[in-house]
Every structure is written in structure tokens, then in C-alpha cells.
CSV table of C-alpha atoms and ligand atoms in Angstrom, one decimal:
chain,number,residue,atom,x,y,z
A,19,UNK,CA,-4.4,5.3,-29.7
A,20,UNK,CA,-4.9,5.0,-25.7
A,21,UNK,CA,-1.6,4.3,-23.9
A,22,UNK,CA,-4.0,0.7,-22.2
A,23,UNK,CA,-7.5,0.8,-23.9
A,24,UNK,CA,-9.8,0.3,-20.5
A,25,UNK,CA,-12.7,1.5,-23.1
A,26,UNK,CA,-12.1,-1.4,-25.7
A,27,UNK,CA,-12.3,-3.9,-22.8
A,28,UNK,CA,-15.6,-2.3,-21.4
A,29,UNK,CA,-17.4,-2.5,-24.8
A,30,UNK,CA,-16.6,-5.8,-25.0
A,31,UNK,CA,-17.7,-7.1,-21.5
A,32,UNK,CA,-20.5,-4.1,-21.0
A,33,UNK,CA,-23.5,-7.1,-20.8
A,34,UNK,CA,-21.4,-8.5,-17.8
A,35,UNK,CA,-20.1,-5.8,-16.1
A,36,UNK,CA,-23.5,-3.5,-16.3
A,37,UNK,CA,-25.3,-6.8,-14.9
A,38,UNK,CA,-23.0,-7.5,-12.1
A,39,UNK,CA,-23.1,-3.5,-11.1
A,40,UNK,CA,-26.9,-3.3,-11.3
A,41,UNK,CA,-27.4,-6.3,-9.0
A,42,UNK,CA,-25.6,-4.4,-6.7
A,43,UNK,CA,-27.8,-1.4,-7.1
A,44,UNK,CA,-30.4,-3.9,-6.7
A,45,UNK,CA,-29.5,-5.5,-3.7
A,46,UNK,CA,-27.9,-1.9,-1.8
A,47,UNK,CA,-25.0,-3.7,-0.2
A,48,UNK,CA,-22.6,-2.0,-0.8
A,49,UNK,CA,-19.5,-2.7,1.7
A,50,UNK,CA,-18.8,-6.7,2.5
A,51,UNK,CA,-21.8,-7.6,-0.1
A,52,UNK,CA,-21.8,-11.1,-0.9
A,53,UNK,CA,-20.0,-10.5,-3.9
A,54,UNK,CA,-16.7,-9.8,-1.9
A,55,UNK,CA,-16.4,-13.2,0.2
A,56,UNK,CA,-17.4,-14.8,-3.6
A,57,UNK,CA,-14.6,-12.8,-5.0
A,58,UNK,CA,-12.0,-14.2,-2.4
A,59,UNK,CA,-13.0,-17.4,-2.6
A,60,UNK,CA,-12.8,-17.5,-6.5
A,61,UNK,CA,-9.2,-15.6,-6.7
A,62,UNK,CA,-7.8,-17.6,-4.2
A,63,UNK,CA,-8.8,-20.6,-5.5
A,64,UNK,CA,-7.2,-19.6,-9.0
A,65,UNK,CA,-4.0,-18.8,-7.1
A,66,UNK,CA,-3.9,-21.3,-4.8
A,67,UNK,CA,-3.9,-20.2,-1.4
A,68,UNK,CA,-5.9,-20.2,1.6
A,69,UNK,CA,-6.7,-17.2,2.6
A,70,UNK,CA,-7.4,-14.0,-0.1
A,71,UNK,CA,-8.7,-11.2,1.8
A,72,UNK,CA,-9.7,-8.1,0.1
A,73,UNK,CA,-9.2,-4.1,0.4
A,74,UNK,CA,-8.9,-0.8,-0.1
A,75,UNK,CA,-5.7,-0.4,-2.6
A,76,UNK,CA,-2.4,-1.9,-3.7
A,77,UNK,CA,-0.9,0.4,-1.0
A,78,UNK,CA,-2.5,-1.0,2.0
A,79,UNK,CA,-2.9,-4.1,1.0
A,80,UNK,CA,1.9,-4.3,1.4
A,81,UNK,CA,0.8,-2.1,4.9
A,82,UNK,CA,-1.4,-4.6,6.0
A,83,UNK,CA,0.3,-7.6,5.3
A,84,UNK,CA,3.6,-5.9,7.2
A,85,UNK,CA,1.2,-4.7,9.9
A,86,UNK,CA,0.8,-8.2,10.7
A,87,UNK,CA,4.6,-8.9,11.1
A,88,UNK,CA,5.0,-6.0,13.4
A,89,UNK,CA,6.9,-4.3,11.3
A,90,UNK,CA,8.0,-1.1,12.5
A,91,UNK,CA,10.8,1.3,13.9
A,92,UNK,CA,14.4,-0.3,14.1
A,93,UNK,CA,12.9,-2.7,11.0
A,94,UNK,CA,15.2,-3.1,7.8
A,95,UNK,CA,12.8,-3.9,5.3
A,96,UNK,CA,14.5,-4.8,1.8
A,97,UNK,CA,12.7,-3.2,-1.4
A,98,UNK,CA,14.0,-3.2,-4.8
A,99,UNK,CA,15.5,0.4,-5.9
A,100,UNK,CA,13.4,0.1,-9.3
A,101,UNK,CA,10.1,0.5,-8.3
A,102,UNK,CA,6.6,2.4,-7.8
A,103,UNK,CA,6.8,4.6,-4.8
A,104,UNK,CA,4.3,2.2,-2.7
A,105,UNK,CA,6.6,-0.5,-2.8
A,106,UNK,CA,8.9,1.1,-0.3
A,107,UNK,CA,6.1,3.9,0.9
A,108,UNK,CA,4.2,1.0,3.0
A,109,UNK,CA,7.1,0.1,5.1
A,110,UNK,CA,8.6,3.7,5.9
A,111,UNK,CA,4.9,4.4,6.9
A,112,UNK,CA,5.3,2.4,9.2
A,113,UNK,CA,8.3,3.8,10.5
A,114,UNK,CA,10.7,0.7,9.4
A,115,UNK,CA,13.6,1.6,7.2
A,116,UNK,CA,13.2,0.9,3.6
A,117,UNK,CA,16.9,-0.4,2.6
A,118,UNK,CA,16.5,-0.1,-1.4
A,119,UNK,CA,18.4,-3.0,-3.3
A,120,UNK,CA,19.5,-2.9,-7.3
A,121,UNK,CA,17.9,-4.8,-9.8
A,122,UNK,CA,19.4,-7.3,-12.3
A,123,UNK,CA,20.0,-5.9,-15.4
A,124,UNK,CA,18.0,-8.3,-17.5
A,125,UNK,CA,14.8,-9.0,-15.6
A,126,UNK,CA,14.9,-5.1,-14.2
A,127,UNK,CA,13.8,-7.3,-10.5
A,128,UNK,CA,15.7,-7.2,-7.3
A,129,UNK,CA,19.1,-8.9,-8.1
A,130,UNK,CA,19.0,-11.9,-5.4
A,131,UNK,CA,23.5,-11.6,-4.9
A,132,UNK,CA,22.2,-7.6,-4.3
A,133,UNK,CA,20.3,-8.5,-1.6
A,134,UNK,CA,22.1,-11.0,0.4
A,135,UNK,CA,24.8,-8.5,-0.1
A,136,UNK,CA,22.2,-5.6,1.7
A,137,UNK,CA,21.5,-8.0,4.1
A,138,UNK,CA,24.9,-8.9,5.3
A,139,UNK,CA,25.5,-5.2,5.4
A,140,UNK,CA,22.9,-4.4,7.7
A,141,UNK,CA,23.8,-7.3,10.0
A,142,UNK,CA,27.3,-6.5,10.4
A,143,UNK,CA,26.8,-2.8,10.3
A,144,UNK,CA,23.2,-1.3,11.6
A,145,UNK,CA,21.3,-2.0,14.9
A,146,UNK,CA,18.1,-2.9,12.7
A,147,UNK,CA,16.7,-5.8,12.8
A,148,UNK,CA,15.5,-7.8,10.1
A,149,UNK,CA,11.8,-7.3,8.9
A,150,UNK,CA,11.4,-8.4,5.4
A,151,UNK,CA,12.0,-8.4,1.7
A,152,UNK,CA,9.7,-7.0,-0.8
A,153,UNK,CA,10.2,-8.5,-4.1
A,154,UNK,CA,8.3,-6.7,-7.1
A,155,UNK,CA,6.9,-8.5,-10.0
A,156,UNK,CA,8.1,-4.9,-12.2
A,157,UNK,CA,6.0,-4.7,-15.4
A,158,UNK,CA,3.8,-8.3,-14.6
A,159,UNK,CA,7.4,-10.5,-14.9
A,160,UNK,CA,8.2,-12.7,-11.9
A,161,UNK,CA,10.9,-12.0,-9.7
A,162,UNK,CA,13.4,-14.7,-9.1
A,163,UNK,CA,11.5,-16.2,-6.5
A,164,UNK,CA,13.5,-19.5,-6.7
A,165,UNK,CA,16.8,-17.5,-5.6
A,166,UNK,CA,15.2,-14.8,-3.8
A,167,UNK,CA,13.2,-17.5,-1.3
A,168,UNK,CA,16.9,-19.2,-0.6
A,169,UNK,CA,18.4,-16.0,0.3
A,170,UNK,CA,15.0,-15.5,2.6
A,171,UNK,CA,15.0,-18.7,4.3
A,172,UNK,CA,19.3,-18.4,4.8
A,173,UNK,CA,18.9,-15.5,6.7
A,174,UNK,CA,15.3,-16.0,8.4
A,175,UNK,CA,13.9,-13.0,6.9
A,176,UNK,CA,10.1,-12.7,5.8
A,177,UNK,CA,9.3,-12.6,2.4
A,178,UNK,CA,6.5,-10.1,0.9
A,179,UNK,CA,5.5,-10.5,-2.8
A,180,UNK,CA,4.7,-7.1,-4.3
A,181,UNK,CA,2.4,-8.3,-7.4
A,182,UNK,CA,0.4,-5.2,-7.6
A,183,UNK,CA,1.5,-5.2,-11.8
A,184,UNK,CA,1.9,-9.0,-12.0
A,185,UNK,CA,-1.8,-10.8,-11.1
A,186,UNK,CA,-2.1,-13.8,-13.7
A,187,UNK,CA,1.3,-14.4,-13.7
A,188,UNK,CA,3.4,-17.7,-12.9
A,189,UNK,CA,6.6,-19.4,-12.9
A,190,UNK,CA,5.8,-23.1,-14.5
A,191,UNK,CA,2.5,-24.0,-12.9
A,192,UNK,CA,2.6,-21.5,-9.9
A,193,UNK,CA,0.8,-18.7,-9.9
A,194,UNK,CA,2.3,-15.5,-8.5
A,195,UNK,CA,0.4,-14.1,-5.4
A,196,UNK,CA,1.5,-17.3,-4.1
A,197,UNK,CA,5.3,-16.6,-3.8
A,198,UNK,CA,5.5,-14.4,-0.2
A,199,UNK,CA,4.4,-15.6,3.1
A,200,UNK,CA,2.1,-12.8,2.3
A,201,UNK,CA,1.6,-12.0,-1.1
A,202,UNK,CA,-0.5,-8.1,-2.5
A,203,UNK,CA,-2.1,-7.1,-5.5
A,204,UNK,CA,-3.3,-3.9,-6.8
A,205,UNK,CA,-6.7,-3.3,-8.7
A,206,UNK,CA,-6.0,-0.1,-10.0
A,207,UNK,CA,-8.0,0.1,-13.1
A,208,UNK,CA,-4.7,0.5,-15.5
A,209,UNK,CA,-3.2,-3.3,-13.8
A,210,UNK,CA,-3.7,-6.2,-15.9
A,211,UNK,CA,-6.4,-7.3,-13.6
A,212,UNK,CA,-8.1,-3.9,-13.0
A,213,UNK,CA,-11.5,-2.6,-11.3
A,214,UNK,CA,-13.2,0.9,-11.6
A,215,UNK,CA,-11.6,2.3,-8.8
A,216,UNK,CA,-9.3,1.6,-6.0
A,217,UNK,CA,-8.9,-2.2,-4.4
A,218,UNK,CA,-6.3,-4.5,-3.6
A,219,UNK,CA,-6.1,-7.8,-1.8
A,220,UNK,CA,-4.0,-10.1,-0.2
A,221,UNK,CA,-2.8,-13.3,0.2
A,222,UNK,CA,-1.3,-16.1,2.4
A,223,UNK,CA,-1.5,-19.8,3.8
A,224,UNK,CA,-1.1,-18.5,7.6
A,225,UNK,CA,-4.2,-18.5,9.4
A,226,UNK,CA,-2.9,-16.4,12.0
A,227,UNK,CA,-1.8,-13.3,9.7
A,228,UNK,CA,-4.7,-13.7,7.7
A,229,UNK,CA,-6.7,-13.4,10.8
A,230,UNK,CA,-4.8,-10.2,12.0
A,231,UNK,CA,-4.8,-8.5,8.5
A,232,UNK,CA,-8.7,-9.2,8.2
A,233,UNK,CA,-8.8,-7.0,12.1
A,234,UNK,CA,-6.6,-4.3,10.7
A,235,UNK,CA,-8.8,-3.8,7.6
A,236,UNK,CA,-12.1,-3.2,9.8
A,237,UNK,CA,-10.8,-1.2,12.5
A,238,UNK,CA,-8.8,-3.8,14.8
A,239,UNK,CA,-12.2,-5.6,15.0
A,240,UNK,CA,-12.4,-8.3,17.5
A,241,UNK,CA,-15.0,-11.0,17.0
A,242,UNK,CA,-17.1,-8.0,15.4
A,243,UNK,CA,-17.2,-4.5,14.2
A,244,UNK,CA,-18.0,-2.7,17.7
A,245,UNK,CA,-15.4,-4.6,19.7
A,246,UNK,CA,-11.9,-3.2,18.8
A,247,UNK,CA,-8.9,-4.8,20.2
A,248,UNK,CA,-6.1,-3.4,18.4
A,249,UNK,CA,-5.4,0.0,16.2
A,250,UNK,CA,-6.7,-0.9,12.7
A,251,UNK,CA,-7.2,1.2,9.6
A,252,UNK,CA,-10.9,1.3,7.7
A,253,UNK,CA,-9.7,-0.8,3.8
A,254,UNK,CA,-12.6,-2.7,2.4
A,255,UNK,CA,-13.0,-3.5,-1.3
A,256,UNK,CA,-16.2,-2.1,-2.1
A,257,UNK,CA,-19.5,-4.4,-3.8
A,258,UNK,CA,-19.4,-2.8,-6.4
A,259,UNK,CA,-15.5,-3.0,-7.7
A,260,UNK,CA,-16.2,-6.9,-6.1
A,261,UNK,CA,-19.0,-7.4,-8.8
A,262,UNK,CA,-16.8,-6.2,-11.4
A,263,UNK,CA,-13.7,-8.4,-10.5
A,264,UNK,CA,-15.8,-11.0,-10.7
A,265,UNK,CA,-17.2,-10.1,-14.2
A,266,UNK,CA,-13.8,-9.6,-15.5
A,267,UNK,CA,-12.4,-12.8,-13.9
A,268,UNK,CA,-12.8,-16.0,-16.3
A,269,UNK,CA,-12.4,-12.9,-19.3
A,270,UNK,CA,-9.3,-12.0,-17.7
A,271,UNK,CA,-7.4,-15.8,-17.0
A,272,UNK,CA,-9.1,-17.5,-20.2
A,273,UNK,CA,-8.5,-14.7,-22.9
A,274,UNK,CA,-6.9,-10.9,-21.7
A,275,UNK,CA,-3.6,-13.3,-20.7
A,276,UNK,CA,-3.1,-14.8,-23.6
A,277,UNK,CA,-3.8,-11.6,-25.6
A,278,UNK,CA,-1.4,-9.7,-23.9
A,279,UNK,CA,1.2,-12.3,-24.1
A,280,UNK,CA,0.4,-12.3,-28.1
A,281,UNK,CA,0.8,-8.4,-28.4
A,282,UNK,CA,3.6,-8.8,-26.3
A,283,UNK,CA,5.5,-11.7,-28.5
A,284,UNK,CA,4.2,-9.8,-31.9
A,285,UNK,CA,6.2,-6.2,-29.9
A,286,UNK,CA,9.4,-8.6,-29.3
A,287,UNK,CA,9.1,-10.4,-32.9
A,288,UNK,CA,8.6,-7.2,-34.8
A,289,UNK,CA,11.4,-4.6,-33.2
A,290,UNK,CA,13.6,-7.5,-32.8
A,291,UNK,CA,17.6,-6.4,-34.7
A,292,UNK,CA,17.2,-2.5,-33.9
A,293,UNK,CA,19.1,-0.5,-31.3
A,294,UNK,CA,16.5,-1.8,-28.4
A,295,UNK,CA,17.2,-3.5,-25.2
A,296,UNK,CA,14.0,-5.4,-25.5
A,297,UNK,CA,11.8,-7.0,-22.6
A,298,UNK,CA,13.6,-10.2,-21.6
A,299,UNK,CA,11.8,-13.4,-20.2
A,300,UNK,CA,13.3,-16.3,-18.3
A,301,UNK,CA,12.2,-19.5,-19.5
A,302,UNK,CA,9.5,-21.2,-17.8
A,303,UNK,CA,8.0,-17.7,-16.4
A,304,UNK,CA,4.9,-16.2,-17.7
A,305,UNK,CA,4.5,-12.4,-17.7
A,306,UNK,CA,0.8,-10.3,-17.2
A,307,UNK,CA,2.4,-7.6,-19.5
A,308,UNK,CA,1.7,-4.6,-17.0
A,309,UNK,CA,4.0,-2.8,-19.5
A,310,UNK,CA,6.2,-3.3,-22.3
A,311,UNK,CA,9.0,-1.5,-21.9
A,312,UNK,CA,12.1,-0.9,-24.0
A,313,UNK,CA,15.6,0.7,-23.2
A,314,UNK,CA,16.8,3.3,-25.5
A,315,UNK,CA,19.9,3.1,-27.3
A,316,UNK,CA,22.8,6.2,-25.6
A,317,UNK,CA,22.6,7.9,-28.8
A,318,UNK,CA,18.7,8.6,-28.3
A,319,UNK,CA,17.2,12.1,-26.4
A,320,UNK,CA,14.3,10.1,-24.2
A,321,UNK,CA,12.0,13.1,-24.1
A,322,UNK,CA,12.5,14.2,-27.9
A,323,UNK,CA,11.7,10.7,-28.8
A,324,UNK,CA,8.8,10.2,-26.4
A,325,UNK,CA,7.3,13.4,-27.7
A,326,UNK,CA,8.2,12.8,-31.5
A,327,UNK,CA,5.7,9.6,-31.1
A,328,UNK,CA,3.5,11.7,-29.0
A,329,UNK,CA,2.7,13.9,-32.4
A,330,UNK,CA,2.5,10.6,-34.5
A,331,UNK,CA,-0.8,9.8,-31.9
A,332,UNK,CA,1.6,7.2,-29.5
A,333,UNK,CA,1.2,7.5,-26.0
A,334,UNK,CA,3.9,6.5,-24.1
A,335,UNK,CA,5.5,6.5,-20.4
A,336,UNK,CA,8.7,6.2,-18.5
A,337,UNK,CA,7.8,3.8,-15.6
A,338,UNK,CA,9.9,4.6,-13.6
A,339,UNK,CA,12.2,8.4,-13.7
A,340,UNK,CA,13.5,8.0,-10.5
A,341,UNK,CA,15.4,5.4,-8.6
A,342,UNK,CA,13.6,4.8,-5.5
A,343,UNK,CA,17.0,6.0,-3.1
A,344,UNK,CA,16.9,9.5,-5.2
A,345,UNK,CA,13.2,10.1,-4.1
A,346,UNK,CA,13.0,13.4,-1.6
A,347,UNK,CA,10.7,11.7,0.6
A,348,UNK,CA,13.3,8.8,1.9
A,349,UNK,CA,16.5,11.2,2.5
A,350,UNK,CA,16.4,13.4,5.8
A,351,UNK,CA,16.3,16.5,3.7
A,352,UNK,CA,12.4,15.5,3.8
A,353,UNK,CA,10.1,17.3,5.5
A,354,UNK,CA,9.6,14.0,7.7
A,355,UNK,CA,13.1,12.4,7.3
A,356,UNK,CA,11.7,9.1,7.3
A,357,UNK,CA,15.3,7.9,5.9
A,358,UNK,CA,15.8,4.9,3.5
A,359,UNK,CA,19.0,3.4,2.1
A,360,UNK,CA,20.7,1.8,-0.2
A,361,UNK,CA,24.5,-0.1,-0.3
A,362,UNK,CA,25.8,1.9,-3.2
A,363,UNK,CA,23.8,4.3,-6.0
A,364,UNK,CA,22.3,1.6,-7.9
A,365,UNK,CA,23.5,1.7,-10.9
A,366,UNK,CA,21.7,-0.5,-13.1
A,367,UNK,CA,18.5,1.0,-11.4
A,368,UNK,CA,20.0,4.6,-12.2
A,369,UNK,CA,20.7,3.9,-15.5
A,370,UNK,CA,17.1,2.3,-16.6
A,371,UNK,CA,15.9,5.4,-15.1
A,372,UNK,CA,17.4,7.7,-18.0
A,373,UNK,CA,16.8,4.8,-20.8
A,374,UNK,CA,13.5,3.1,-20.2
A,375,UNK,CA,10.4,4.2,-22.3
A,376,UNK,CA,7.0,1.9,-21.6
A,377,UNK,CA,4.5,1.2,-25.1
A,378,UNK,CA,1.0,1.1,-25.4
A,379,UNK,CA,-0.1,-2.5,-24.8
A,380,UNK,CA,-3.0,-4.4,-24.0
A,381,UNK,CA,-5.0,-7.0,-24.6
A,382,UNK,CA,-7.3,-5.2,-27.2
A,383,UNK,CA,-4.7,-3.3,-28.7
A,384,UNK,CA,-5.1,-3.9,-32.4
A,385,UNK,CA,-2.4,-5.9,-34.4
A,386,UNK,CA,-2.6,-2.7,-37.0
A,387,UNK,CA,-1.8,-0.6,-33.8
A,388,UNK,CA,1.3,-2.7,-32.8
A,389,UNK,CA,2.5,-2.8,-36.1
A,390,UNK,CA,1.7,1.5,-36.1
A,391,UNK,CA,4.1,1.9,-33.4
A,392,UNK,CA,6.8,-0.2,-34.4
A,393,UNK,CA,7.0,1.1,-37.6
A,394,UNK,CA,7.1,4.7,-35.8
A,395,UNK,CA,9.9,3.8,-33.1
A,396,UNK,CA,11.8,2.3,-36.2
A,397,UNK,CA,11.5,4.9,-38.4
A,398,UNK,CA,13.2,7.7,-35.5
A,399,UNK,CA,15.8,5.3,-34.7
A,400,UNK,CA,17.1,5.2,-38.1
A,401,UNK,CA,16.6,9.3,-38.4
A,402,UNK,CA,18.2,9.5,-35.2
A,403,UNK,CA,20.7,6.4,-35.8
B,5,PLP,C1,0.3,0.1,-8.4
B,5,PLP,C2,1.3,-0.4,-7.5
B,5,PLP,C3,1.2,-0.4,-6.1
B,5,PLP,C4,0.1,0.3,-5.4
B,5,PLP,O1,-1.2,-0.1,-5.7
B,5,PLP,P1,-2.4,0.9,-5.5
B,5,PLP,O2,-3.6,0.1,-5.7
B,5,PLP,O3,-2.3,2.0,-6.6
B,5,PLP,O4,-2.3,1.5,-4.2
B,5,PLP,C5,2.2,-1.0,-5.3
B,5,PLP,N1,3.3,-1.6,-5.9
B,5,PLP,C6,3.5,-1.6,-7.2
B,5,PLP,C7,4.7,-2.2,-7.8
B,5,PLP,C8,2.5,-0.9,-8.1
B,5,PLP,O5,2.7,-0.9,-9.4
């Protein structure tokens, strides 16, 4: 069993996908190919926003987009504490401060009362100024955008939507990538929406940022390559990982979705009355299933359990080990001290770090498969029980 099957999707789509890379074989352009500008136009279209604007990776896609704010040294720059590294990476890279905020204890996304509380804090007690939140969509769920957005808009602040494991999906009819001011996503083959290789992209309504972002991708290009008016980066999605997007597109929104919703349901249906903290969805929000991820029960040993399934074939993960405040690289015991915070030690974040444990899942998983795992996790929960 593969932890996300990337090789059961490619059988399936092979025709496409081998047709859309050979064209670009064919044709030999290979950075900013037509395919790219098609790509943009397509995903911004299915989310709903002006501007979509390709590049390199998740990473500098939230770098970018904060690039564009002027986001920098003396910047407090909200993340949630339970998260992957890049979420908080982008802005100390730029020298901001990463203030790390706990999550709710339900949705595992950054607790909206949390935040204003960090916020207040670092008004009443820091010099820094206010540079902007960075909500996570953790495991393809929404964040609370509704509360999230008031808090934001209360306090002036900037809003950035992390949706590098979210892509596809919404809260009632809106799509997420259209939550921030600036919204990123990742194309890292393993995200629901994947590629075969690195890309990300980025989106917003302001024609200004979108502007500035598409200079900072291509070297601080003025009106063309060779005239450089600011200090850019070089982050281009490549033709090639363009073509396949756009391969995997109407296969991704009209079937994958839905599939991985299914597998996801059939997960929640099936280990449903056990020890479990199972995944929890708000009503009205849709989830791309980036994961499925369960808490374990106090009386369970995570890594005896995690490698008792790994000898019955089940791959699994623990997304994520470490609360983002622990991390060496944000205390000043670092080797570049670029410090980051946080109010209090997180303790819902700490705890989901010891319990979580993340399931094969995917949209091609089998329903034998599913049914394989469950039947496994039950079986060591009532050894262990
Ligand atoms: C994967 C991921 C990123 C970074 O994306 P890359 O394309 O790998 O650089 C950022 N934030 C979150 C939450 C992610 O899961």
C-alpha cells in the first residue's frame, strides 16, 4: 500500500499527461511557454480571482506574496504554531518575526480568540509593527476565515491564506485561494493538486501586488527581463509541470475531489465508536483531504503503533512532530537567531504533536485498502485497549 498512490493517478491519466508533456518537447519552450499564462487563466477562473500568477514552490510563492507587503524586520507576522516549517520559514526569511499562534482543538487551524489575543499582546507589549496573519488550510480543511477575516479587518492587519495542502477546497460556494488579500498554493507532487516537481502559485484581486509579485518572480523585471528595478528572486513554474497542471485540472475538480471526500467519509464512517479523535468538519466547509489524520488515544505508544501497521504493509506519518515555537531554527540558540514567538507553549499544538498519526488516503485508494487499514488500526487498539 503507498502512503498517497501518485502511480495509480498517473496510470490512469498517462494518455493526457504524456500528450501534454510531449507537446512541450515538441514545441522547446520550456520557461513562460504558453501553457503557463493558459494555466493561470484556467485556475484563476476556477477560484475566482483576478490575478493567479505562477512559480517556483509553495515556499516562495507565501515569500513573494509578503515581498509585496514589505514585509520585513520589526514585522510581527502571525502564523499558526501547528504547521509545515514554510508557513513561518517565508516570513523569518525575510527578517520579520514569526509570532506562532495555537490552534483550535477541533479544526487543528489557528484559533481566531488566540490570535487577537497575540495581537493585542504585541501591541501593548513589542515595538513591532503589524505585518500579517498567515492562516493555514492544515490537512486541505478551511480555516475559519469568517472569524479570522473580522479579527484582520479589527486590527488592520493583512491577511495571507496558506493553502499550500488545501487547493479545491471551499467554504459554501467559495473557493479557498480566494480567502487572503493574497492567497499561495503548493504543487508539490504529494498536495491534492500536485505536479512532477516543484511549483506554486499565487493569488489576489490587487492589481498592484499582483504586479509587484510578477517583478519579484523574474528578477525585479521592469517592463522586461533586462530592465531590473527592484531586487527580485528567479521563481517561474516551468512548461512542463504547466502542461501537466493543466492535464490534471478538470480530472482533479470533477472526480479526485469527490473521491477523496468519499475515502475520507468511508475513514470517518468506518472507525467511527473507537478510542479516536477523528477528523472533524464544520458544516458548510469542504475539505481537499491533504491528509487524514487521527489523534491517538493516551493509552497508545505513537511509534509502536505507527510501526506495528508499518509490518502489516500501512504506511503512515505524523504531520507534524514538532510545534512550530519548539523548532531550533526560530529560538536564538540558532545558528542565525532569527527568533519567533509565541504567547504561551501552545498547548493544544503541543499536545497533537505527541497524538496525531496521518493514513494513507487518496483518491485512488481502493475501498478494500480503506477497509485493510481500519480493520488494522482496530484490531491494535483493542490489543492495546
Ligand atoms: C507544502 C507546504 C508549503 C510549501 O510548499 P512547497 O511547494 O513544498 O514549497 C507551505 N505551507 C504548507 C502548509 C505546506 O504544506
Amino acid at each position: 500500500m503507498h502512503y498517497k498512490d501518485l502511480k495509480a493517478q498517473y496510470n490512469i491519466l498517462q494518455n493526457q499527461i504524456d500528450e501534454a508533456i510531449s507537446e512541450v518537447l515538441n514545441e522547446a519552450s520550456f520557461i513562460s511557454g504558453p501553457q503557463v499564462a493558459e494555466l493561470e487563466t484556467v485556475l484563476a477562473g476556477y477560484v475566482d480571482i483576478k490575478h493567479c500568477i505562477t512559480c517556483g514552490n509553495g515556499t516562495e510563492a507565501l515569500t513573494l506574496a509578503l515581498m509585496s507587503w514589505n514585509i520585513e524586520e520589526g514585522d510581527a507576522v502571525f502564523v499558526p504554531d501547528f504547521t509545515f516549517f514554510a508557513s513561518g520559514e517565508a516570513p523569518a526569511s525575510l527578517g520579520a518575526t514569526p509570532i506562532f499562534v495555537d490552534v483550535d482543538e477541533r479544526t487543528y487551524n489557528l484559533d481566531p480568540d488566540k490570535l487577537e489575543a497575540a495581537i493585542e499582546h504585541v501591541v501593548n507589549n513589542t515595538n513591532l509593527r503589524l505585518g500579517a496573519v498567515i492562516a493555514v488550510d492544515l490537512y486541505g480543511l478551511p480555516a475559519n476565515y469568517p472569524s479570522i477575516r473580522s479579527v484582520c479587518n479589527k486590527y488592520g492587519i493583512k491577511l495571507l491564506e496558506d493553502c499550500a495542502q488545501g487547493f479545491g477546497g471551499a467554504i459554501g460556494d467559495k473557493r479557498l485561494c480566494s480567502f487572503g488579500d493574497i492567497s499561495c498554493t503548493s504543487f508539490f507532487p504529494a498536495k491534492p493538486y500536485g505536479c512532477y516537481g516543484d511549483g506554486g502559485a499565487i493569488f489576489t484581486d490587487n492589481d498592484e501586488w499582483a504586479e509587484i509579485i510578477r517583478s519579484y518572480a523574474v528578477h525585479g523585471k521592469g517592463t522586461m527581463k533586462y530592465d531590473n528595478v527592484r531586487l527580485g528572486v528567479n521563481s517561474r513554474l516551468d512548461t512542463i509541470q504547466a502542461a501537466v497542471l493543466l492535464a490534471k485540472f478538470t480530472p482533479y475538480v470533477d472526480f479526485e475531489l469527490k473521491e477523496v471526500n468519499r475515502i475520507a467519509s468511508l475513514y470517518s464512517h468506518l472507525l467511527n465508536g473507537n478510542d479516536l479523535v477523528l477528523p472533524y468538519v464544520p458544516s458548510n466547509y469542504l475539505s481537499a483531504w491533504a491528509m487524514y489524520t487521527i489523534q491517538l488515544p493516551d493509552y497508545i505508544d505513537r511509534d509502536s503503533f505507527k510501526s506495528e501497521l508499518s509490518e502489516m504493509g500501512i504506511p503512515t506519518m505524523v504531520y507534524y512532530p514538532k510545534p512550530m515555537h519548539d523548532q531550533l531554527a526560530f529560538s536564538t540558540d540558532s545558528p542565525d537567531q532569527r527568533k519567533g514567538y509565541s504567547l504561551d507553549d501552545c498547548p493544544i499544538t503541543t499536545n497533537l504533536c505527541k497524538k496525531v498519526l496521518t493514513l494513507p488516503i487518496g483518491p485512488y485508494m481502493p475501498q478494500d485498502d480503506v477497509q485493510y487499514v481500519v480493520s488494522s488500526v482496530n484490531r491494535l487498539l483493542e490489543n492495546e485497549g
